[in-house]
Short mmCIF file of C-alpha atoms in Angstrom, two decimals:
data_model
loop_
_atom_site.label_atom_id
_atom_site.label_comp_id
_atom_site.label_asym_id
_atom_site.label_seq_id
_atom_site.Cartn_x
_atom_site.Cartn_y
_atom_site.Cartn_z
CA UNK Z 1218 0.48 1.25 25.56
CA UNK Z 1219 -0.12 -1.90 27.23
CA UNK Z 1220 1.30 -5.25 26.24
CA UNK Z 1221 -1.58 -6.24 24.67
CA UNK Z 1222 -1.08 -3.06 22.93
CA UNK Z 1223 1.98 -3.78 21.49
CA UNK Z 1224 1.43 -7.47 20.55
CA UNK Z 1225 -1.72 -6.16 18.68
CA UNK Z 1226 0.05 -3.44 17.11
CA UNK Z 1227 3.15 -6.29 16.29
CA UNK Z 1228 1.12 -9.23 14.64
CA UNK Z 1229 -1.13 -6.44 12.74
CA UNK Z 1230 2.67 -4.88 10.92
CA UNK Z 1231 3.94 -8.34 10.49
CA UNK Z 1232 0.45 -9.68 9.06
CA UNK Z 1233 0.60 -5.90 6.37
CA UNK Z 1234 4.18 -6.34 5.69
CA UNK Z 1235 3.57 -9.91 4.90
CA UNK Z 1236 0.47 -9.60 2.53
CA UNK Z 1237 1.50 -6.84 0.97
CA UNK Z 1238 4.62 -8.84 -0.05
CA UNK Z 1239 2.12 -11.12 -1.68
CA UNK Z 1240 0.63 -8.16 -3.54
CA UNK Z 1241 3.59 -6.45 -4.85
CA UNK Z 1242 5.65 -9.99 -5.70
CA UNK Z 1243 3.41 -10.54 -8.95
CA UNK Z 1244 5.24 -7.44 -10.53
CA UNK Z 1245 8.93 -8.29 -9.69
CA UNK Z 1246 8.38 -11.64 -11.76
CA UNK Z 1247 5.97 -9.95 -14.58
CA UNK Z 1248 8.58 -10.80 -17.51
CA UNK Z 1249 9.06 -14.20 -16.37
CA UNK Z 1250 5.30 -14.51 -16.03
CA UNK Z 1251 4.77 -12.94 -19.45
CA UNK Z 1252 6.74 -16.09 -20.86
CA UNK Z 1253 5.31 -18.84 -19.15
CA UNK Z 1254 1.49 -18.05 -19.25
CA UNK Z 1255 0.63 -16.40 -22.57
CA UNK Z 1256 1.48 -18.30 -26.17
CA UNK Z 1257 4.97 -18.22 -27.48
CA UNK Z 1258 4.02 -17.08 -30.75
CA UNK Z 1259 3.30 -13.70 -29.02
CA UNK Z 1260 5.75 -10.62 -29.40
CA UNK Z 1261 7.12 -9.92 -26.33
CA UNK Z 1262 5.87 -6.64 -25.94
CA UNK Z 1263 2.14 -8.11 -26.30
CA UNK Z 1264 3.38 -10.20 -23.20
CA UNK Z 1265 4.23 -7.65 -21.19
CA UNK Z 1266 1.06 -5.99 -21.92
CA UNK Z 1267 -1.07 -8.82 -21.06
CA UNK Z 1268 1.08 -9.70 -17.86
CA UNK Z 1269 1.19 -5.85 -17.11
CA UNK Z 1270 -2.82 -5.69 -17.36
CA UNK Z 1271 -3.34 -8.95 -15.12
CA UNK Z 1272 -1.52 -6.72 -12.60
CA UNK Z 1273 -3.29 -3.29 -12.81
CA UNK Z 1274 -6.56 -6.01 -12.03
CA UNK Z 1275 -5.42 -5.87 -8.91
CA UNK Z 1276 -5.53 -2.41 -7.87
CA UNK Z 1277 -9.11 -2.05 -10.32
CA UNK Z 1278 -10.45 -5.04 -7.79
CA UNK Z 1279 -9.68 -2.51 -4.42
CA UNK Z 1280 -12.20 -0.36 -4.48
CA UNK Z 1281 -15.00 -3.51 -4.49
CA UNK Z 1282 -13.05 -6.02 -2.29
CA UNK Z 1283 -12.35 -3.06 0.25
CA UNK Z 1284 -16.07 -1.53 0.31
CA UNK Z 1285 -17.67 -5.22 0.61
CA UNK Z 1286 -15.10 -6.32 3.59
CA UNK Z 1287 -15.37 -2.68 5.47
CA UNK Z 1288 -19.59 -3.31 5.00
CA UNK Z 1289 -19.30 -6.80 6.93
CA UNK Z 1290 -16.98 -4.95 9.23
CA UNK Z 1291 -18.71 -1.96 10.32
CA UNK Z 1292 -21.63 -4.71 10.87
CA UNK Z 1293 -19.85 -7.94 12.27
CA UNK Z 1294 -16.64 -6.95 13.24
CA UNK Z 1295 -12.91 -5.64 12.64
CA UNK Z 1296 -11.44 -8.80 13.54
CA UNK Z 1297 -13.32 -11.14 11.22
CA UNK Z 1298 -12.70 -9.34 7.81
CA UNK Z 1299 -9.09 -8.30 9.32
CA UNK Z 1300 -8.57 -12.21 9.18
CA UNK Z 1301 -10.97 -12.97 6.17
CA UNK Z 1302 -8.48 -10.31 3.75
CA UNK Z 1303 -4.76 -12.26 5.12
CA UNK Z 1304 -6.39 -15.76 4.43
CA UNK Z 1305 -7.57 -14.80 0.66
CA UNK Z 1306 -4.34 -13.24 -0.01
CA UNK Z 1307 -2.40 -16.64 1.27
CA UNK Z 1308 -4.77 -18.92 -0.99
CA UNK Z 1309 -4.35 -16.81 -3.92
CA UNK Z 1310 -0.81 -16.67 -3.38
CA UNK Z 1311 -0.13 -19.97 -2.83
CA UNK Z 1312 -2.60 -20.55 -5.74
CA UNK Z 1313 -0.35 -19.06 -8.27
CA UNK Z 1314 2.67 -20.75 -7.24
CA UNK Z 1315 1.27 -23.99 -7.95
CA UNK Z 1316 -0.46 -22.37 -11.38
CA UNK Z 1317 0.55 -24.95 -14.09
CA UNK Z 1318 1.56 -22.99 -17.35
CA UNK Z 1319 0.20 -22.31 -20.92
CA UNK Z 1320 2.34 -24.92 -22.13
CA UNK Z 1321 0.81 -27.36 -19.78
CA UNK Z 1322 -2.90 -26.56 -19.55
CA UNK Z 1323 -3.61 -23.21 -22.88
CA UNK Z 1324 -5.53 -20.24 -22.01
CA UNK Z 1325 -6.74 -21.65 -18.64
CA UNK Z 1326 -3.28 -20.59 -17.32
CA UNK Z 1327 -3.29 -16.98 -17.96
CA UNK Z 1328 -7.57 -17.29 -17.03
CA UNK Z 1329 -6.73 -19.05 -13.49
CA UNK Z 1330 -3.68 -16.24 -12.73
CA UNK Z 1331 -6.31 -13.61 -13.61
CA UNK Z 1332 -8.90 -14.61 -11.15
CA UNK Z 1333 -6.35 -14.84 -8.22
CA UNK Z 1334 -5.07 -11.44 -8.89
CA UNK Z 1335 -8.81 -10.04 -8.89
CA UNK Z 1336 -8.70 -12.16 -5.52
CA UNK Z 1337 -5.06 -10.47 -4.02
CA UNK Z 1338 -6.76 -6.93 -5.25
CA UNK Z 1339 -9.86 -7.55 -3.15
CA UNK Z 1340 -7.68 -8.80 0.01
CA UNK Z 1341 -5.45 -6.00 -0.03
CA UNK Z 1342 -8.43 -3.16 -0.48
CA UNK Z 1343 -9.82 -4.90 2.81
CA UNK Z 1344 -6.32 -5.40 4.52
CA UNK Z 1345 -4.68 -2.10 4.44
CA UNK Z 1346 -8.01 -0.27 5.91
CA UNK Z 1347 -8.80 -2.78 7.86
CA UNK Z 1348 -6.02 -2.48 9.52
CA UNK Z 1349 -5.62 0.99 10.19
CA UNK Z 1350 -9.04 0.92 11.74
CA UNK Z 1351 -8.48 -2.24 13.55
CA UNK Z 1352 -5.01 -1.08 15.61
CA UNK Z 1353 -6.39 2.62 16.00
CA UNK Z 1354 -9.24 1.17 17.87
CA UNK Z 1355 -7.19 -0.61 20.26
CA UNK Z 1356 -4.33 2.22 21.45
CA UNK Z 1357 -4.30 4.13 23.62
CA UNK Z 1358 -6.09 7.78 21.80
CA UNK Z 1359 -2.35 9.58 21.91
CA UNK Z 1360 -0.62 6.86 20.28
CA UNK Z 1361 -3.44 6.61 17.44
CA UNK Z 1362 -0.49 7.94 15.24
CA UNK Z 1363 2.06 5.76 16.07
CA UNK Z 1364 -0.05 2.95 15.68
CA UNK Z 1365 -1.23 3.76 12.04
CA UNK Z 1366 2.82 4.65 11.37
CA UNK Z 1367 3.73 1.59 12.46
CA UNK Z 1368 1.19 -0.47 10.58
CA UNK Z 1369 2.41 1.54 7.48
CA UNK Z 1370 5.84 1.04 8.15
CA UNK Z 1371 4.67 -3.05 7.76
CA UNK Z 1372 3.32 -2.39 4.61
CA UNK Z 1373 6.39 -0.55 2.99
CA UNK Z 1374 8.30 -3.07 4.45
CA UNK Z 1375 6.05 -5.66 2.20
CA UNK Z 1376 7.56 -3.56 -0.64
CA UNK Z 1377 11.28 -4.08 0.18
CA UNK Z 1378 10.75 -8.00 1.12
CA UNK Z 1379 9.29 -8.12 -2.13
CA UNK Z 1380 12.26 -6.75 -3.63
CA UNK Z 1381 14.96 -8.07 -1.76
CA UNK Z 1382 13.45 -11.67 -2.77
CA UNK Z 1383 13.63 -10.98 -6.65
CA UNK Z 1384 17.34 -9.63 -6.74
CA UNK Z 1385 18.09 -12.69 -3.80
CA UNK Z 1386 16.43 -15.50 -6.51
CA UNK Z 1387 17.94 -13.93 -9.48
CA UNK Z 1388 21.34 -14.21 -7.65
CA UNK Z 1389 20.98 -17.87 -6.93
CA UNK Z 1390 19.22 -19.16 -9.65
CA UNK Z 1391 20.25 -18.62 -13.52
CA UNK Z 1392 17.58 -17.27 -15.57
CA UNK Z 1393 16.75 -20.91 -17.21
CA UNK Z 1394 16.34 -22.72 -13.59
CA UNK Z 1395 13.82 -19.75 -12.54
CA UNK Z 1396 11.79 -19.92 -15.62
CA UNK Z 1397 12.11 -23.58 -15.33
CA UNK Z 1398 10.58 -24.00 -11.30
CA UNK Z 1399 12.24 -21.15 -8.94
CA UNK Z 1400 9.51 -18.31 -10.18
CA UNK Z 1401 7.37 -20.54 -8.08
CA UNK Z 1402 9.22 -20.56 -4.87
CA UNK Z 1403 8.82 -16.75 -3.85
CA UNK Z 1404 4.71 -17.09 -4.12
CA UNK Z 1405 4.46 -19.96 -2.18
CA UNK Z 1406 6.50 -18.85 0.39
CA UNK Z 1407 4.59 -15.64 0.45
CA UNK Z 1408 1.26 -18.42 0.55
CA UNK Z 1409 3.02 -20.25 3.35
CA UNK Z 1410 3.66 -16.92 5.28
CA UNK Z 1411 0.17 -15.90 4.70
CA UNK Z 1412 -1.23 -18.99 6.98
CA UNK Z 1413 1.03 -18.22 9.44
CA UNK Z 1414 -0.34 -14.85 9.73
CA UNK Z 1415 -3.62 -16.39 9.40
CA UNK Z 1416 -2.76 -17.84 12.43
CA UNK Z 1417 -1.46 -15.41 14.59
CA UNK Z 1418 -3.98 -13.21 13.97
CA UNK Z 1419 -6.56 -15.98 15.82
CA UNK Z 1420 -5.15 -14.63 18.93
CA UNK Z 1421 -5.63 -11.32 18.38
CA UNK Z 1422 -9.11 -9.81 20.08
CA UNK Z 1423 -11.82 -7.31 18.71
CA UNK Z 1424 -11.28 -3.67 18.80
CA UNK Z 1425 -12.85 -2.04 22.26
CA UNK Z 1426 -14.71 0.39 20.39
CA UNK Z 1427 -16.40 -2.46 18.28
CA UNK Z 1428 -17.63 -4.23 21.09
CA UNK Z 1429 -18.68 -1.02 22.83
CA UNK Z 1430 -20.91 -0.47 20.11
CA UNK Z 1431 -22.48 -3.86 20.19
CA UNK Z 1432 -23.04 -3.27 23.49
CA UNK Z 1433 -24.94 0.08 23.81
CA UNK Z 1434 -26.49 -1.38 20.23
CA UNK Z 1435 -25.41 1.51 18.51
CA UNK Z 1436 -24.08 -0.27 15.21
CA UNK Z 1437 -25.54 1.56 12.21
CA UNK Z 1438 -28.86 -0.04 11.13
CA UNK Z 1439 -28.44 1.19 8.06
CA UNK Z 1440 -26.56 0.74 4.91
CA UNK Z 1441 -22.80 1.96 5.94
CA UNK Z 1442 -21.44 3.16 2.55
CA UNK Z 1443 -25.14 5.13 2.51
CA UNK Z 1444 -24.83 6.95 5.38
CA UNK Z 1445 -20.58 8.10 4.67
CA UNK Z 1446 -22.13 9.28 1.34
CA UNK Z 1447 -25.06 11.62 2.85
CA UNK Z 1448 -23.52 12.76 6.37
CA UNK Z 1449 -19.84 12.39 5.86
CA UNK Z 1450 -18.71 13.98 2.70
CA UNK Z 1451 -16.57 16.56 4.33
CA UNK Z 1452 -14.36 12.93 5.89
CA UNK Z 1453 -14.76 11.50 2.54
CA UNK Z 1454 -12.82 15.09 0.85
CA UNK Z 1455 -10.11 14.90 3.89
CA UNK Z 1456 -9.38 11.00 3.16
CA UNK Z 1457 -9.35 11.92 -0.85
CA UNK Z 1458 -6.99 14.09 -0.53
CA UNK Z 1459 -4.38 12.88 1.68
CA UNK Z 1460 -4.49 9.95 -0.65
CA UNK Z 1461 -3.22 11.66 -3.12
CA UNK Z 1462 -0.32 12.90 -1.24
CA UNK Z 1463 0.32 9.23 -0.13
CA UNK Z 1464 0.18 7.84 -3.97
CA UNK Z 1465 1.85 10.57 -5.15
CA UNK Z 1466 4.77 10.30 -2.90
CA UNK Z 1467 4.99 6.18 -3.05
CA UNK Z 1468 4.22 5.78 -6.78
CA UNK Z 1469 6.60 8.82 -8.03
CA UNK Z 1470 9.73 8.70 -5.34
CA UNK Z 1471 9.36 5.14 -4.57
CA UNK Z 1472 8.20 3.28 -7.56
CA UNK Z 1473 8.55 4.81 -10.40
CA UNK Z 1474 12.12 6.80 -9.40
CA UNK Z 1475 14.28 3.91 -10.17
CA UNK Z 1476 12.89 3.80 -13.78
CA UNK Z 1477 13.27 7.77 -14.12
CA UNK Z 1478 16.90 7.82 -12.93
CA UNK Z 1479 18.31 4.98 -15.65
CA UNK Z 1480 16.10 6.82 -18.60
CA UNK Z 1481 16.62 10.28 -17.81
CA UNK Z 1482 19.80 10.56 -15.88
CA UNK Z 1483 21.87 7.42 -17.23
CA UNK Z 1484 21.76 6.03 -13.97
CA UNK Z 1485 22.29 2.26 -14.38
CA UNK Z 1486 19.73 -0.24 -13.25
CA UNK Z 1487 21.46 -2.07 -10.31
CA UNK Z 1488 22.70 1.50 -9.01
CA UNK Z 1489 19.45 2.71 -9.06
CA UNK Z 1490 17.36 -0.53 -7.69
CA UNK Z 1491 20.05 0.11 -4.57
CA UNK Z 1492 19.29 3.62 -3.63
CA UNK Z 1493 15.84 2.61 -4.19
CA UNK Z 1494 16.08 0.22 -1.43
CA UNK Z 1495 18.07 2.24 0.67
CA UNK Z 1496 14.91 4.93 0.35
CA UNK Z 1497 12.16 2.17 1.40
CA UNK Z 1498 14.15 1.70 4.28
CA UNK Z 1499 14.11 4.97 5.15
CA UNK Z 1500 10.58 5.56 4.07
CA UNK Z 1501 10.05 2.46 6.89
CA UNK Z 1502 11.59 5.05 9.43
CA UNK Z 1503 10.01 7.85 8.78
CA UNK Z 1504 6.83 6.44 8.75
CA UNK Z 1505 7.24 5.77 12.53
CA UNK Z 1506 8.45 9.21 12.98
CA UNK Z 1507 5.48 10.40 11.26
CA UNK Z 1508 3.37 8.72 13.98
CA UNK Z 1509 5.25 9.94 17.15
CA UNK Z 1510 5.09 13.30 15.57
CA UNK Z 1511 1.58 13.16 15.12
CA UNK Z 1512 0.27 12.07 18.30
CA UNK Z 1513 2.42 15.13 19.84
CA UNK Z 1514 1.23 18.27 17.36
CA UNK Z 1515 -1.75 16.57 15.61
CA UNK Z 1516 -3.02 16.10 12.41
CA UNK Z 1517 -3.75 19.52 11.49
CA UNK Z 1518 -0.19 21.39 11.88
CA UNK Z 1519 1.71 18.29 10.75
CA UNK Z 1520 -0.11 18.13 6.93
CA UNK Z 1521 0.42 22.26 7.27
CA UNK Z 1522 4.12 21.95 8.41
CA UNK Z 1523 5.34 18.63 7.08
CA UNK Z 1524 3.49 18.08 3.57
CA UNK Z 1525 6.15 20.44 1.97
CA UNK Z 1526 8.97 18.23 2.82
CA UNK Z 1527 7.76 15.49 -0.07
CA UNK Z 1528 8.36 18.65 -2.36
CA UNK Z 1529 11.11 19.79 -1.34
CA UNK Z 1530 12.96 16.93 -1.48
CA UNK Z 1531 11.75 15.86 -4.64
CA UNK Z 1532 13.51 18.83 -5.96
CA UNK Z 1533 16.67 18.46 -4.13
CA UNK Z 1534 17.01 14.72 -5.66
CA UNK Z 1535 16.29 15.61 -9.43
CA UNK Z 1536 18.19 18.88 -9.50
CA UNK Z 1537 21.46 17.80 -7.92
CA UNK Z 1538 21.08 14.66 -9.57
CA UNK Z 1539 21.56 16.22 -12.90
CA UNK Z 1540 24.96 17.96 -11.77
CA UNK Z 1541 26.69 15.47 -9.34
CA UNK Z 1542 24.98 11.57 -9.46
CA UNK Z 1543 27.33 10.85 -6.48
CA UNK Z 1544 24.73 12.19 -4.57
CA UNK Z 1545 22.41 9.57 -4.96
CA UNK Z 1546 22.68 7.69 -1.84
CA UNK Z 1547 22.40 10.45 0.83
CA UNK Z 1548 19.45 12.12 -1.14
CA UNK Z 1549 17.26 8.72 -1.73
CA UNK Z 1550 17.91 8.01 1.98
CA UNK Z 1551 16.59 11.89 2.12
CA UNK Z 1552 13.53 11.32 -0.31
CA UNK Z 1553 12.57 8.07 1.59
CA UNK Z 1554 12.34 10.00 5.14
CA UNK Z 1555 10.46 12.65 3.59
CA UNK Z 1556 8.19 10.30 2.01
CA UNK Z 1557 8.00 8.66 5.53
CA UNK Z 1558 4.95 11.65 5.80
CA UNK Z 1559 2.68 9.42 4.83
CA UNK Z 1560 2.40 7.67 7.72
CA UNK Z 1561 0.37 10.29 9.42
CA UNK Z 1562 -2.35 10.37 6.99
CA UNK Z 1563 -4.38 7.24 8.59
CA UNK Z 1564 -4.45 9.34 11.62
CA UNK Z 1565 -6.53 11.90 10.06
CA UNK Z 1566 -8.45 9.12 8.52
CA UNK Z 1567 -9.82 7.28 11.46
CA UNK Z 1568 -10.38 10.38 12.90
CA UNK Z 1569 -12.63 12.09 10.29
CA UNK Z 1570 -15.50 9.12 10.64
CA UNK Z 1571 -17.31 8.25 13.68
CA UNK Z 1572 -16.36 4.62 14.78
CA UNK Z 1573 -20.02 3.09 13.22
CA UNK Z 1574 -19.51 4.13 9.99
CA UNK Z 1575 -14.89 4.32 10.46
CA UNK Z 1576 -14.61 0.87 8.36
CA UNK Z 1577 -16.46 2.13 5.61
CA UNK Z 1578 -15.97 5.49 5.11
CA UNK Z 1579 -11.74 4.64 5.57
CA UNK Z 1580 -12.00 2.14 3.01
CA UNK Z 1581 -14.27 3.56 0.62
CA UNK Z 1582 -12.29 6.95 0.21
CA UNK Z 1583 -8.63 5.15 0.22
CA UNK Z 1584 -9.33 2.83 -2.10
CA UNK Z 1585 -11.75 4.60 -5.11
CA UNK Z 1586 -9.12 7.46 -4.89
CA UNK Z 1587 -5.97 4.96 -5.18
CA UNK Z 1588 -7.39 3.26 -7.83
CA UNK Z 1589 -8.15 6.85 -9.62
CA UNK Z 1590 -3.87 8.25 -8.79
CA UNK Z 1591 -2.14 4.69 -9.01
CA UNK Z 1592 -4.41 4.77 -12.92
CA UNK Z 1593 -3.23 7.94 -13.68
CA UNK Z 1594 -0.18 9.14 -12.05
CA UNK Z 1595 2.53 7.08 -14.19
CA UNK Z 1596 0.62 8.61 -17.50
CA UNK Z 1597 0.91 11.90 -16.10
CA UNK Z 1598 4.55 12.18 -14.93
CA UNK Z 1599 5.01 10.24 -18.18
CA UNK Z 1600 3.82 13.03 -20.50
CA UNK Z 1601 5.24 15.44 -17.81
CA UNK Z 1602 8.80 14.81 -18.47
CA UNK Z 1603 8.28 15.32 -21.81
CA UNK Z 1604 8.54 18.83 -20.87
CA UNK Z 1605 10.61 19.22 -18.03
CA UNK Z 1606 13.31 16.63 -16.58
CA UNK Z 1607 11.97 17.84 -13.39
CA UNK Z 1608 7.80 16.76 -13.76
CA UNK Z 1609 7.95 14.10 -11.10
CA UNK Z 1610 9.11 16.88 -8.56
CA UNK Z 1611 6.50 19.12 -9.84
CA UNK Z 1612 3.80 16.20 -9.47
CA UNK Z 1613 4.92 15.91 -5.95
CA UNK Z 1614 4.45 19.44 -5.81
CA UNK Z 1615 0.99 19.60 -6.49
CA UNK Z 1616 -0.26 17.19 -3.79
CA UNK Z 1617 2.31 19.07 -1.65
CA UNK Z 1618 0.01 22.35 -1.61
CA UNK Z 1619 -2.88 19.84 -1.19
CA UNK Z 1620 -1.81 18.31 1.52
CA UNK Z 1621 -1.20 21.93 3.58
CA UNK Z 1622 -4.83 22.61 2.07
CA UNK Z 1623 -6.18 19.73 3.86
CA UNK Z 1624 -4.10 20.56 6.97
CA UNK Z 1625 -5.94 24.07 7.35
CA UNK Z 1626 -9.11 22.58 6.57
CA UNK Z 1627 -8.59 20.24 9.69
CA UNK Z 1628 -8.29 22.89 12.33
CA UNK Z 1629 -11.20 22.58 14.60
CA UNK Z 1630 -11.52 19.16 13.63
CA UNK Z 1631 -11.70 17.31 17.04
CA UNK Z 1632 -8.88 15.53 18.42
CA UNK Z 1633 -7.23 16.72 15.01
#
């Protein structure tokens, strides 16, 4: 890659891994947010709810925000909505860290915070798309892979920044002083941040394959989302279904893992909130690996050869785990690598769509079927372990054998 390459590739990981920690930030404070913007007189669980259904907003608010932004940029340009989605995450961001509370302003408070979620949801269903589409157009065609990883990587990075700045304000600060003003400090650093990136991303130039098409006036003349639905069902299956083995593999091992170790294996919560980090970090990795790999065997044999792995050591984590906990360390470093798979599936996603139509057809499929898993994938596992200790591996399981599915149904596919 050339060094335009790479300083494309760099400011489009920081600008992920920074909104995303913008995204993901609202949940780390949700009891703390519960108190301060509903009434008192509430129970606390009816708190929680609200707070907890403020957040799912955001993810409902994807699918719309990401279709509208990839419509404007399969017609206008990558770069424009790729800067449009980090500038409404900063002001909504900043926005609710200078929120005043119920106790200064009633039910506008918990109103105002709602809005600005709906606004982070719509940002991040354009951002994470966006820029897939936006860094794969600029590499080199064998580093496509890498440069999707790496832009992943950014993103799971978000996650850990986002969780390194809760336990880092809840060692400083007692709980009284953060319910008091210090809730506010994370957000509006993550607003501050967000201009930066805002920024940066000014000096970064539209995609070659963009302006190609401008220039041979081949930019679809029709509605986008119109033609994916008619001529590119088979891309919208293949993007479908390697989002499910994305969601299954973040929101099972990554998210909800911590929760399942202190409930089901007695695991206690700052034990478990460790290895969890320790597995981001790895997931970080692999997701690089994932990449390089991908660029070198293609899309094809690595969802045939490599989609087991999230399986496997799903069940290597919650079987040993129930005979020897001191295994915990080595095996979430072991779940976060395998997870790390992920990082290929962009690849097959920009891939699947021809460039007129990439934006939209990307977009459309990641986010509808991310709002459908990250909806119903807690219920399930939820209702799964009442059966078996081991559901979440089984989950994992499931999109396992559908991501080999997908890899067979890729050969022939070009450049796949």
């Amino acid at each position: 890659m050339s060094r335009r390459d790479v300083r494309t590739l760099a400011l489009a990981a920081l600008g992920g891994a920074l909104e995303f920690y913008d995204f993901i930030i609202f949940v780390y404070f949700a009891a703390v947010i519960g108190q301060l913007f509903f009434p008192p007189e509430l129970p606390d669980w009816m708190k929680q709810l609200q707070t907890f259904g403020i957040f799912a907003a955001g993810y409902l608010a994807r699918p719309l925000g990401g279709i509208v932004m990839a419509h404007f940029g399969d017609r206008l340009g990558r770069k424009r909505m790729f800067t449009l989605s980090i500038l409404m995450m900063a002001i909504s961001t900043l926005g609710m860290g200078l929120l005043p509370t119920y106790a200064q302003v009633g039910i506008i408070a918990p109103v105002a915070l709602l809005a600005l979620r709906v606004a982070q949801g719509a940002a991040i269903g354009g951002e994470v798309p966006g820029a897939w589409v936006f860094v794969a157009e600029h590499v080199p065609p064998n580093r496509v892979g890498l440069a999707c990883g790496t832009v992943t990587c950014g993103l799971t990075v978000g996650i850990l920044m986002g969780s390194l700045a809760a336990t880092g304000l809840n060692t400083m600060f007692t709980k009284e002083v953060i319910l008091d003003h210090a809730w506010r400090l994370p957000f509006l650093l993550g607003g501050v941040f967000g201009f930066i990136s805002v920024y940066l991303r000014r000096w970064l130039a539209e995609t070659p394959v963009f302006k190609a098409m401008q220039e041979r006036k081949a930019l679809t003349e029709e509605l986008p989302l119109r033609v994916v639905a008619r001529d590119h069902w088979r891309g919208v299956a293949v993007s479908m279904a390697l989002t499910g083995l994305l969601s299954s593999g973040i929101i099972v091992l990554i998210l909800m893992t911590p929760a399942i170790l202190q409930k089901s294996y007695g695991i206690d919560a700052a034990t478990a909130l460790s290895a969890n980090s320790l597995s981001t970090i790895f997931l970080s990795i692999g997701c690089i690996l994932a990449g390089l790999i991908v660029d070198r065997i293609g899309g094809a044999r690595f969802f045939m050869f490599f989609s087991p792995l999230l399986a496997i050591s799903a069940f290597i984590l919650f079987m040993t785990l129930r005979v020897d906990p001191s295994w915990l360390f080595p095996l979430s470093a072991l779940v976060g690598l395998s997870v790390g798979t992920i990082g290929a599936v962009p690849h097959a996603m920009v891939h699947v769509f021809p460039a007129a139509v990439r934006f939209s057809g990307l977009s459309a499929s990641y986010n509808l079927a991310y709002a459908v898993f990250g909806g119903l994938t807690p219920i399930a596992v939820t209702v799964m372990l009442q059966i078996s200790p081991l559901a979440p591996a089984f989950y994992v399981l499931m999109f396992s054998i559908v991501g080999v599915i997908t890899g067979f149904a890729l050969r022939g596919q070009q450049k796949l």
